[in-house]
Amino acid sequence: MTLQDWQNNGWLTEHQSSPQEIIDLLAVADRDLKDCQSEGLSADWRFNIAYNALLQTATAALAAAGYRATRDAHHFRVLQSLALTVGLDAKVIRKHDAFRKKRNLTGYERVGAVSDQEVVEVIQAAQSVRQATEEWIATNYPHLLL
């Protein structure tokens, strides 16, 4: 499948990105990567903040490629699109989807469901995707990183 196939399925819409949009999305990710490591926050909240860094970075990659996820299964599609944008493998994508499900659980249904180890894992994943995405954009869409 390609991103064009996803658009044909109604999962994405075309999107004209800009350097400012990409800079802003990556800045949100950077802020969240910093804030998720603040002392005094619950593991649940640190996990959610780091997850948002991951999501915003994936959103930046998708925007750079010229697309935006539609509302239906938005987080799922944005994270899955990392296979078609920066080229993450299926095993990594499955881990990100597990983070998505955990974030839904802790954000809406249950308190205390996240371990400190899971926080470390989502932070490392978000940092890795952040770096890979910036490198991918610099290689494929350098005009968006002005």
Short mmCIF file of C-alpha atoms in Angstrom, two decimals:
data_model
loop_
_atom_site.label_atom_id
_atom_site.label_comp_id
_atom_site.label_asym_id
_atom_site.label_seq_id
_atom_site.Cartn_x
_atom_site.Cartn_y
_atom_site.Cartn_z
CA MET A 1 0.00 0.00 0.00
CA THR A 2 0.99 3.57 -0.59
CA LEU A 3 -0.16 6.83 0.93
CA GLN A 4 -2.09 7.39 -2.30
CA ASP A 5 -3.90 4.09 -1.66
CA TRP A 6 -4.74 5.33 1.84
CA GLN A 7 -6.15 8.50 0.34
CA ASN A 8 -8.20 6.44 -2.12
CA ASN A 9 -9.58 4.51 0.88
CA GLY A 10 -10.60 7.77 2.55
CA TRP A 11 -8.09 7.43 5.37
CA LEU A 12 -6.08 10.51 4.33
CA THR A 13 -6.71 13.82 2.65
CA GLU A 14 -4.24 15.80 0.59
CA HIS A 15 -2.50 18.47 2.56
CA GLN A 16 -0.21 21.32 1.54
CA SER A 17 2.34 21.67 4.31
CA SER A 18 4.67 24.56 5.01
CA PRO A 19 8.00 25.01 6.76
CA GLN A 20 6.17 26.73 9.63
CA GLU A 21 3.80 23.80 10.12
CA ILE A 22 6.66 21.29 10.22
CA ILE A 23 8.68 23.48 12.58
CA ASP A 24 5.65 23.90 14.86
CA LEU A 25 4.82 20.18 14.95
CA LEU A 26 8.42 19.24 15.71
CA ALA A 27 8.53 21.97 18.38
CA VAL A 28 5.47 20.44 20.05
CA ALA A 29 7.24 17.08 20.01
CA ASP A 30 10.40 18.63 21.48
CA ARG A 31 8.41 20.35 24.23
CA ASP A 32 6.63 17.12 25.07
CA LEU A 33 9.87 15.13 25.09
CA LYS A 34 11.22 17.60 27.63
CA ASP A 35 8.05 17.85 29.73
CA CYS A 36 7.54 14.09 29.96
CA GLN A 37 10.76 13.87 31.92
CA SER A 38 9.68 16.39 34.56
CA GLU A 39 9.74 15.23 38.15
CA GLY A 40 6.55 15.05 40.16
CA LEU A 41 4.32 13.80 37.35
CA SER A 42 2.59 10.44 37.45
CA ALA A 43 3.83 7.68 35.17
CA ASP A 44 0.45 7.81 33.41
CA TRP A 45 0.83 11.47 32.60
CA ARG A 46 4.50 11.20 31.59
CA PHE A 47 3.50 8.35 29.26
CA ASN A 48 0.71 10.43 27.71
CA ILE A 49 3.01 13.39 27.14
CA ALA A 50 5.69 11.22 25.52
CA TYR A 51 3.03 9.51 23.41
CA ASN A 52 1.93 12.93 22.15
CA ALA A 53 5.53 13.66 21.13
CA LEU A 54 5.47 10.47 19.10
CA LEU A 55 2.11 11.33 17.54
CA GLN A 56 3.06 14.91 16.65
CA THR A 57 6.30 13.74 15.07
CA ALA A 58 4.41 11.21 12.96
CA THR A 59 1.95 13.97 12.03
CA ALA A 60 4.88 16.10 10.84
CA ALA A 61 6.15 13.28 8.63
CA LEU A 62 2.70 12.72 7.15
CA ALA A 63 2.23 16.45 6.55
CA ALA A 64 5.63 16.68 4.86
CA ALA A 65 4.53 13.88 2.53
CA GLY A 66 1.47 15.94 1.61
CA TYR A 67 -1.25 14.25 3.64
CA ARG A 68 -3.37 14.56 6.75
CA ALA A 69 -5.21 11.72 8.48
CA THR A 70 -8.99 11.89 8.52
CA ARG A 71 -10.86 11.80 11.85
CA ASP A 72 -11.72 8.12 11.76
CA ALA A 73 -8.98 6.17 13.60
CA HIS A 74 -6.81 9.29 13.44
CA HIS A 75 -4.09 8.25 15.92
CA PHE A 76 -3.97 4.72 14.50
CA ARG A 77 -3.53 5.97 10.94
CA VAL A 78 -0.93 8.59 11.83
CA LEU A 79 1.22 6.05 13.68
CA GLN A 80 0.77 3.40 10.99
CA SER A 81 1.81 5.92 8.33
CA LEU A 82 5.34 5.92 9.75
CA ALA A 83 5.92 2.73 7.74
CA LEU A 84 5.10 4.64 4.55
CA THR A 85 6.86 7.87 5.42
CA VAL A 86 10.09 7.35 7.38
CA GLY A 87 10.09 3.60 6.68
CA LEU A 88 9.71 2.13 10.15
CA ASP A 89 9.36 -1.64 10.20
CA ALA A 90 6.24 -3.54 11.23
CA LYS A 91 7.63 -4.60 14.62
CA VAL A 92 8.26 -0.98 15.62
CA ILE A 93 4.84 0.06 14.34
CA ARG A 94 3.19 -2.67 16.44
CA LYS A 95 4.99 -1.34 19.52
CA HIS A 96 3.73 2.16 18.75
CA ASP A 97 0.21 0.81 18.41
CA ALA A 98 0.55 -0.81 21.83
CA PHE A 99 1.52 2.65 23.16
CA ARG A 100 -1.59 4.08 21.51
CA LYS A 101 -3.82 1.53 23.21
CA LYS A 102 -2.14 2.10 26.58
CA ARG A 103 -2.56 5.86 26.16
CA ASN A 104 -6.28 5.37 25.50
CA LEU A 105 -6.58 3.21 28.61
CA THR A 106 -4.79 5.65 30.90
CA GLY A 107 -6.30 8.74 29.36
CA TYR A 108 -9.91 7.65 29.59
CA GLU A 109 -10.44 4.56 31.71
CA ARG A 110 -7.89 3.74 34.40
CA VAL A 111 -5.33 5.37 36.68
CA GLY A 112 -1.99 3.73 37.45
CA ALA A 113 -1.84 1.41 34.46
CA VAL A 114 1.61 2.56 33.28
CA SER A 115 4.92 1.34 34.69
CA ASP A 116 8.08 3.42 34.86
CA GLN A 117 9.62 1.01 32.32
CA GLU A 118 6.80 1.73 29.87
CA VAL A 119 7.46 5.44 30.29
CA VAL A 120 11.11 4.88 29.42
CA GLU A 121 10.11 2.82 26.38
CA VAL A 122 7.70 5.40 24.97
CA ILE A 123 10.21 8.21 25.55
CA GLN A 124 12.91 6.25 23.72
CA ALA A 125 10.50 5.49 20.88
CA ALA A 126 9.47 9.14 20.59
CA GLN A 127 13.11 10.29 20.59
CA SER A 128 14.03 7.74 17.93
CA VAL A 129 11.10 8.66 15.68
CA ARG A 130 11.79 12.37 16.19
CA GLN A 131 15.36 11.95 14.96
CA ALA A 132 14.42 9.64 12.07
CA THR A 133 11.65 11.98 10.96
CA GLU A 134 13.83 15.07 10.87
CA GLU A 135 16.46 13.18 8.88
CA TRP A 136 13.79 11.83 6.51
CA ILE A 137 12.29 15.27 5.95
CA ALA A 138 15.76 16.79 5.43
CA THR A 139 16.47 14.18 2.76
CA ASN A 140 13.09 14.14 1.00
CA TYR A 141 11.57 17.57 1.66
CA PRO A 142 14.47 19.88 2.58
CA HIS A 143 12.41 22.96 1.64
CA LEU A 144 10.18 22.20 4.68
CA LEU A 145 13.00 22.55 7.20
CA LEU A 146 14.03 26.10 6.41
#
